[in-house]
């Protein structure tokens, strides 16, 4: 392989699996629409309330559904057909987009439906994500999982860059209704694309959804200190240094309202730049060290963005932060997918969902509250510095995370053998 090709994404999962292609395309389309709403919703709450705390409260209303349905959704993903869960939750998201559209078209839009939709959307995502995360290892060969993780990151970041950038223009010049309408359309297209997916029934050893099954998954996670390390690092990074809730106010403070869409797009842009040059990730084996290093650099970059008074430097540092977050995310995903057994994958995916979703959700509340008390820029830079310090402390306290090596880890070897046996016993995926 030539040097420049080694940095390009590995397309083997795309070529080898029809179901991977369908999920990738449908996800790219629905993610694009979701990012339109991701920008439009806080902007609408800002317009209706003019309160940083009210915008930050989006995270508060999302939190309980995220915790409850994340854990139970993981148990459902292990016990039910994953395809069915994905299809029905995707359709439900489309219904919620329709509710936002109707509310936006009212002469006097209400605030409470915005919070209601945010809570219900959190519940649906919490049921869907464990099913999706536990499906990837079934439709992608074990040795191709790092490439699949990079391609999935690319799918997310394409929508994350284009959606917010376009949302800023659409909201400013066409109105919120157009953003919600576009989101609704993308969910319709996504559902049509995923209907042909092959069924993915529960593993023979899977437990029925229950509190006992959830507890079994939690016990397994607790026994894997390197996995706990990835959860703890991501929680700290997102809780302490997630600035998205205050970006509308930061744009105002920098006298750069025109840059709001760009601010929302910069973190996904940094992620995209890493995704399209992700060929090198397959050659890294000490994944835990990369998780911690990238999370610490995320915090440093966010702190720099908060300290800058120039909007272009703010955009630059937010882009760097997005790249660091993607590096951390890729190696977290590889560790999870390569070491967790199939019969526990859904429940562990539910715990993973909490680790990478509760942090940003609480982070919105933290950043909004800090901004209300001490100012917008102080909220951003202080969170970044706290993040870097917290990740450094966790790295010292979690030796198994820092010494993890995919070449020698016993769990990775056991899962590799399990998947090779399962692959030999069933027909190859359609091409």
Coordinates of C-alpha atoms in Angstrom, one line a residue:
X1 CA 0.0 0.0 0.0
X2 CA 1.4 3.4 -0.9
X3 CA 2.0 6.0 1.8
X4 CA -0.9 8.3 0.7
X5 CA -3.3 5.4 0.4
X6 CA -2.5 4.3 3.9
X7 CA -4.2 7.4 5.2
X8 CA -7.4 7.0 3.2
X9 CA -10.4 5.2 4.7
X10 CA -10.6 1.5 4.2
X11 CA -13.7 0.8 2.1
X12 CA -13.7 -3.0 2.6
X13 CA -16.8 -3.1 4.9
X14 CA -18.7 -1.1 2.3
X15 CA -17.7 -3.5 -0.5
X16 CA -18.3 -6.7 1.5
X17 CA -21.7 -6.1 3.1
X18 CA -24.9 -5.0 1.5
X19 CA -26.5 -4.3 4.9
X20 CA -23.5 -2.2 6.0
X21 CA -24.0 -0.1 2.8
X22 CA -27.7 0.4 3.5
X23 CA -27.2 1.4 7.1
X24 CA -24.4 3.7 6.1
X25 CA -26.4 5.5 3.5
X26 CA -29.6 5.8 5.5
X27 CA -27.6 7.0 8.5
X28 CA -25.8 9.6 6.5
X29 CA -29.2 11.0 5.2
X30 CA -31.0 11.0 8.5
X31 CA -28.0 12.4 10.3
X32 CA -28.0 15.3 7.9
X33 CA -31.6 16.2 8.8
X34 CA -31.0 15.6 12.5
X35 CA -28.2 18.2 12.5
X36 CA -30.6 20.7 11.0
X37 CA -32.9 20.2 14.0
X38 CA -29.9 20.1 16.3
X39 CA -29.2 23.7 15.4
X40 CA -32.8 24.9 14.9
X41 CA -34.1 23.7 18.3
X42 CA -31.7 25.7 20.6
X43 CA -32.0 28.7 18.2
X44 CA -35.8 28.6 18.6
X45 CA -35.6 28.3 22.3
X46 CA -33.2 31.2 22.4
X47 CA -35.6 33.3 20.3
X48 CA -38.5 32.5 22.5
X49 CA -36.8 32.8 25.9
X50 CA -33.5 34.8 25.5
X51 CA -32.1 32.6 28.3
X52 CA -28.9 30.6 28.4
X53 CA -30.3 28.4 31.2
X54 CA -33.4 27.7 29.1
X55 CA -31.2 26.5 26.2
X56 CA -29.1 24.4 28.5
X57 CA -32.2 22.9 30.0
X58 CA -32.6 20.9 26.8
X59 CA -30.0 18.6 28.2
X60 CA -31.9 18.3 31.5
X61 CA -35.1 17.0 29.8
X62 CA -33.1 14.6 27.7
X63 CA -31.3 13.0 30.7
X64 CA -33.9 10.8 32.3
X65 CA -35.1 9.2 29.1
X66 CA -31.5 8.7 28.1
X67 CA -30.7 6.8 31.2
X68 CA -33.9 4.7 31.5
X69 CA -34.2 3.8 27.8
X70 CA -30.5 3.5 27.2
X71 CA -30.2 0.7 29.8
X72 CA -33.5 -0.9 28.8
X73 CA -32.8 -0.4 25.1
X74 CA -29.7 -2.4 25.5
X75 CA -31.6 -5.3 27.0
X76 CA -34.1 -5.0 24.1
X77 CA -31.4 -5.1 21.6
X78 CA -30.1 -8.4 23.0
X79 CA -33.5 -10.0 23.2
X80 CA -35.4 -8.8 20.1
X81 CA -34.8 -8.5 16.4
X82 CA -32.4 -5.5 15.9
X83 CA -33.7 -4.6 12.4
X84 CA -37.3 -4.1 13.8
X85 CA -36.0 -1.9 16.6
X86 CA -34.1 0.3 14.1
X87 CA -36.9 0.6 11.7
X88 CA -39.6 1.6 14.2
X89 CA -37.4 4.0 16.2
X90 CA -36.4 5.7 12.9
X91 CA -40.1 6.1 12.0
X92 CA -40.8 7.5 15.4
X93 CA -38.1 10.2 15.0
X94 CA -39.9 11.2 11.8
X95 CA -43.1 11.7 13.7
X96 CA -41.3 14.0 16.2
X97 CA -39.9 16.1 13.4
X98 CA -43.5 16.5 12.1
X99 CA -44.5 17.8 15.5
X100 CA -41.7 20.4 15.5
X101 CA -42.7 21.5 12.0
X102 CA -46.4 22.0 13.0
X103 CA -45.4 24.0 16.2
X104 CA -43.0 26.2 14.2
X105 CA -45.8 27.0 11.7
X106 CA -48.1 28.3 14.5
X107 CA -48.6 32.0 14.8
X108 CA -47.2 31.8 18.3
X109 CA -45.0 28.7 18.7
X110 CA -45.0 27.2 22.2
X111 CA -41.9 26.4 24.2
X112 CA -43.1 23.2 25.9
X113 CA -43.4 21.1 22.7
X114 CA -39.7 21.7 22.1
X115 CA -38.8 20.2 25.4
X116 CA -41.3 17.3 25.0
X117 CA -39.9 16.4 21.6
X118 CA -36.3 16.6 22.9
X119 CA -37.3 14.1 25.7
X120 CA -39.1 11.7 23.4
X121 CA -36.3 11.9 20.8
X122 CA -33.8 11.1 23.5
X123 CA -35.9 8.0 24.4
X124 CA -36.0 6.8 20.8
X125 CA -32.3 7.3 20.2
X126 CA -31.6 5.5 23.4
X127 CA -33.5 2.4 22.1
X128 CA -32.1 2.6 18.6
X129 CA -28.4 3.1 19.3
X130 CA -27.8 -0.1 21.2
X131 CA -29.5 -2.1 18.4
X132 CA -27.3 -0.3 15.8
X133 CA -24.1 -0.7 17.8
X134 CA -24.7 -4.4 18.4
X135 CA -25.6 -5.0 14.8
X136 CA -22.3 -3.7 13.3
X137 CA -20.2 -6.7 14.5
X138 CA -22.8 -9.1 13.0
X139 CA -22.6 -7.6 9.5
X140 CA -18.9 -6.7 9.4
X141 CA -16.0 -9.2 9.7
X142 CA -14.0 -8.9 13.0
X143 CA -10.8 -7.8 11.3
X144 CA -12.7 -5.1 9.4
X145 CA -14.3 -3.5 12.5
X146 CA -11.7 -0.7 12.8
X147 CA -12.4 0.3 9.2
X148 CA -16.2 0.1 9.8
X149 CA -15.7 2.4 12.9
X150 CA -13.9 4.9 10.7
X151 CA -16.5 4.7 8.0
X152 CA -19.3 5.2 10.5
X153 CA -17.5 8.2 11.9
X154 CA -17.3 9.6 8.4
X155 CA -21.0 9.1 7.9
X156 CA -21.8 11.0 11.0
X157 CA -19.3 13.8 10.3
X158 CA -20.6 14.4 6.7
X159 CA -24.0 15.3 8.1
X160 CA -22.4 17.1 11.1
X161 CA -20.5 19.5 8.8
X162 CA -23.1 20.0 6.1
X163 CA -26.2 20.0 8.4
X164 CA -25.2 22.8 10.8
X165 CA -23.6 24.9 8.1
X166 CA -26.8 24.7 6.0
X167 CA -29.0 25.1 9.1
X168 CA -27.5 28.5 9.9
X169 CA -28.4 29.7 6.4
X170 CA -31.9 28.1 6.4
X171 CA -32.9 29.3 9.8
X172 CA -31.6 32.8 9.1
X173 CA -33.1 33.3 5.6
X174 CA -35.9 30.7 5.2
X175 CA -37.1 30.1 8.8
X176 CA -37.2 27.3 11.3
X177 CA -40.0 25.5 9.6
X178 CA -37.9 24.7 6.6
X179 CA -35.2 23.1 8.8
X180 CA -37.8 20.9 10.5
X181 CA -39.4 20.0 7.2
X182 CA -36.1 18.9 5.7
X183 CA -35.4 16.7 8.8
X184 CA -38.8 15.0 8.4
X185 CA -38.0 14.3 4.7
X186 CA -34.7 12.7 5.6
X187 CA -36.3 10.3 8.1
X188 CA -38.8 9.2 5.4
X189 CA -36.0 8.4 3.0
X190 CA -34.0 6.7 5.7
X191 CA -36.9 4.3 6.7
X192 CA -37.4 3.4 3.0
X193 CA -33.7 2.5 2.8
X194 CA -33.5 0.3 5.9
X195 CA -36.6 -1.7 5.3
X196 CA -34.7 -4.2 3.1
X197 CA -32.2 -5.0 5.9
X198 CA -31.9 -8.7 6.8
X199 CA -33.4 -9.6 10.1
X200 CA -31.0 -9.9 13.0
X201 CA -32.7 -12.0 15.7
X202 CA -31.4 -12.4 19.3
X203 CA -28.5 -14.6 20.0
X204 CA -29.4 -18.1 21.3
X205 CA -27.7 -17.3 24.7
X206 CA -29.4 -13.8 25.0
X207 CA -31.4 -13.1 28.2
X208 CA -34.9 -11.7 28.1
X209 CA -35.2 -8.0 28.8
X210 CA -35.4 -7.5 32.6
X211 CA -33.7 -5.8 35.5
X212 CA -31.7 -8.9 36.1
X213 CA -30.4 -8.9 32.5
X214 CA -29.5 -5.2 32.8
X215 CA -27.6 -6.0 36.0
X216 CA -25.8 -8.8 34.4
X217 CA -24.5 -6.4 31.7
X218 CA -23.5 -3.9 34.4
X219 CA -21.6 -6.5 36.3
X220 CA -19.7 -7.5 33.2
X221 CA -18.8 -3.9 32.5
X222 CA -17.6 -3.4 36.0
X223 CA -15.3 -6.4 35.7
X224 CA -13.7 -4.9 32.6
X225 CA -11.7 -2.0 34.0
X226 CA -10.3 -1.0 30.6
X227 CA -13.9 -0.6 29.4
X228 CA -14.8 1.4 32.5
X229 CA -11.9 3.6 31.7
X230 CA -13.2 4.5 28.3
X231 CA -16.6 5.3 29.8
X232 CA -15.1 7.5 32.6
X233 CA -12.8 9.4 30.2
X234 CA -15.6 10.2 27.8
X235 CA -18.0 11.2 30.5
X236 CA -15.5 13.6 32.0
X237 CA -14.6 15.1 28.6
X238 CA -18.2 15.7 27.5
X239 CA -19.6 16.8 30.8
X240 CA -16.8 19.4 31.5
X241 CA -16.0 20.7 28.0
X242 CA -19.1 20.4 25.8
X243 CA -19.8 24.0 24.7
X244 CA -22.7 23.5 22.2
X245 CA -25.5 25.0 24.4
X246 CA -23.8 28.4 24.6
X247 CA -22.6 28.7 21.0
X248 CA -25.6 31.0 20.1
X249 CA -24.6 33.3 22.9
X250 CA -20.8 33.1 22.1
X251 CA -21.6 34.1 18.5
X252 CA -23.5 37.2 19.8
X253 CA -20.6 38.0 22.2
X254 CA -18.1 37.9 19.4
X255 CA -20.4 40.1 17.3
X256 CA -20.5 37.2 14.7
X257 CA -24.0 36.0 14.5
X258 CA -23.3 35.0 10.9
X259 CA -20.8 32.4 12.2
X260 CA -23.3 30.4 14.4
X261 CA -23.8 27.7 11.7
X262 CA -20.0 27.5 11.2
X263 CA -19.5 27.1 15.0
X264 CA -21.9 24.2 15.1
X265 CA -20.1 22.7 12.0
X266 CA -16.6 23.0 13.2
X267 CA -16.6 20.1 15.7
X268 CA -18.0 17.7 13.0
X269 CA -15.6 19.2 10.5
X270 CA -12.6 18.3 12.7
X271 CA -14.1 14.8 13.0
X272 CA -14.5 14.6 9.2
X273 CA -10.9 15.5 8.6
X274 CA -9.8 12.7 10.9
X275 CA -12.3 10.3 9.3
X276 CA -11.1 10.9 5.7
X277 CA -7.5 10.3 6.8
X278 CA -8.2 7.4 9.1
X279 CA -6.2 4.7 7.4
X280 CA -3.6 5.0 10.1
X281 CA -6.0 3.9 12.9
X282 CA -5.8 0.2 11.9
X283 CA -2.1 0.2 12.8
X284 CA -2.6 1.4 16.4
X285 CA -3.0 -1.4 19.0
X286 CA -2.8 0.5 22.3
X287 CA -6.3 1.9 22.0
X288 CA -6.7 3.0 25.6
X289 CA -3.7 5.4 25.5
X290 CA -5.2 7.0 22.3
X291 CA -8.6 7.4 24.0
X292 CA -7.0 9.3 27.0
X293 CA -4.6 11.4 24.9
X294 CA -7.2 12.5 22.5
X295 CA -9.7 13.4 25.2
X296 CA -7.2 15.5 27.0
X297 CA -6.3 17.4 23.8
X298 CA -10.1 17.9 23.2
X299 CA -10.2 19.8 26.6
X300 CA -7.1 21.9 25.8
X301 CA -8.6 22.9 22.4
X302 CA -12.0 23.9 23.9
X303 CA -10.1 26.0 26.5
X304 CA -8.2 27.8 23.8
X305 CA -11.5 28.5 21.9
X306 CA -13.0 30.0 25.1
X307 CA -9.9 32.2 25.6
X308 CA -9.8 33.6 22.1
X309 CA -11.6 36.8 21.2
X310 CA -11.2 36.4 17.4
X311 CA -14.0 34.4 15.8
X312 CA -11.7 32.7 13.2
X313 CA -9.4 31.4 16.0
X314 CA -12.5 30.2 17.8
X315 CA -13.5 28.3 14.7
X316 CA -10.0 26.9 14.3
X317 CA -9.8 25.6 17.9
X318 CA -13.3 24.1 17.7
X319 CA -12.2 22.2 14.6
X320 CA -9.1 20.9 16.3
X321 CA -11.3 19.8 19.2
X322 CA -13.6 17.9 16.9
X323 CA -10.7 16.0 15.4
X324 CA -9.5 15.0 18.9
X325 CA -13.0 13.9 19.8
X326 CA -13.1 11.7 16.7
X327 CA -9.8 10.1 17.5
X328 CA -11.0 9.2 21.0
X329 CA -14.3 8.0 19.6
X330 CA -12.8 5.7 17.0
X331 CA -10.6 3.9 19.5
X332 CA -13.4 3.6 22.1
X333 CA -15.5 2.0 19.4
X334 CA -12.8 -0.4 18.3
X335 CA -12.2 -1.5 21.9
X336 CA -15.9 -2.1 22.5
X337 CA -16.6 -4.0 19.3
X338 CA -13.5 -6.2 19.4
X339 CA -13.8 -7.3 23.0
X340 CA -17.5 -7.6 24.0
X341 CA -19.2 -11.0 23.4
X342 CA -22.3 -11.1 21.1
X343 CA -24.8 -12.1 23.8
X344 CA -23.9 -9.1 25.9
X345 CA -23.4 -6.6 23.1
X346 CA -26.8 -4.9 23.3
X347 CA -26.6 -4.3 27.0
X348 CA -23.1 -3.1 26.9
X349 CA -24.1 -0.8 24.0
X350 CA -26.7 0.7 26.2
X351 CA -24.0 1.4 28.8
X352 CA -21.8 2.9 26.1
X353 CA -24.7 5.1 25.0
X354 CA -24.9 6.5 28.5
X355 CA -21.2 7.1 28.5
X356 CA -21.1 9.1 25.3
X357 CA -24.6 10.7 25.6
X358 CA -25.1 11.5 29.3
X359 CA -21.8 13.5 29.3
X360 CA -22.9 15.9 26.5
X361 CA -26.4 16.1 27.9
X362 CA -25.2 17.1 31.3
X363 CA -22.6 19.2 29.6
X364 CA -25.3 21.4 28.1
X365 CA -26.7 22.0 31.6
X366 CA -23.3 22.7 33.0
X367 CA -22.2 25.1 30.3
X368 CA -25.6 26.9 30.3
X369 CA -25.5 27.4 34.1
X370 CA -21.8 28.5 34.1
X371 CA -22.6 31.0 31.4
X372 CA -25.5 32.4 33.3
X373 CA -23.3 32.8 36.4
X374 CA -19.9 33.7 35.2
X375 CA -20.2 34.6 31.5
X376 CA -20.2 32.7 28.2
X377 CA -16.5 32.6 27.4
X378 CA -15.5 31.7 31.0
X379 CA -17.9 28.8 30.8
X380 CA -16.1 27.5 27.7
X381 CA -12.5 27.9 28.8
X382 CA -12.9 26.8 32.4
X383 CA -14.7 23.6 31.2
X384 CA -11.8 22.8 28.8
X385 CA -9.2 23.2 31.5
X386 CA -11.2 21.1 34.0
X387 CA -11.6 18.4 31.3
X388 CA -7.8 18.2 30.6
X389 CA -7.1 17.9 34.3
X390 CA -9.8 15.3 34.9
X391 CA -8.6 13.1 32.0
X392 CA -5.0 13.3 33.2
X393 CA -6.1 12.2 36.7
X394 CA -8.1 9.3 35.3
X395 CA -5.2 8.1 33.2
X396 CA -3.1 7.9 36.4
X397 CA -5.9 6.0 38.2
X398 CA -6.7 3.5 35.4
X399 CA -3.6 1.5 34.6
X400 CA -5.6 -1.2 32.7
X401 CA -6.8 1.4 30.2
X402 CA -3.3 2.7 29.6
X403 CA -1.8 -0.8 29.2
X404 CA -4.5 -2.3 26.9
X405 CA -3.1 -3.9 23.8
X406 CA -5.5 -5.4 21.2
X407 CA -2.8 -7.9 20.1
X408 CA -2.5 -9.6 23.5
X409 CA -5.8 -8.8 25.3
X410 CA -7.6 -12.0 26.3
X411 CA -11.1 -10.6 25.7
X412 CA -10.2 -9.6 22.2
X413 CA -8.8 -13.0 21.4
X414 CA -11.9 -14.7 22.8
X415 CA -14.3 -12.5 20.8
X416 CA -12.2 -13.0 17.6
X417 CA -12.5 -16.8 18.0
X418 CA -16.3 -16.5 18.7
X419 CA -16.9 -14.5 15.6
X420 CA -14.8 -16.7 13.4
X421 CA -16.8 -19.7 14.5
X422 CA -20.1 -17.9 13.9
X423 CA -19.0 -16.7 10.5
X424 CA -18.0 -20.2 9.4
X425 CA -21.4 -21.6 10.4
X426 CA -23.5 -19.1 8.4
X427 CA -23.7 -17.9 4.8
X428 CA -21.5 -15.0 3.8
X429 CA -23.1 -11.5 3.7
X430 CA -24.6 -10.5 0.4
X431 CA -22.3 -8.3 -1.8

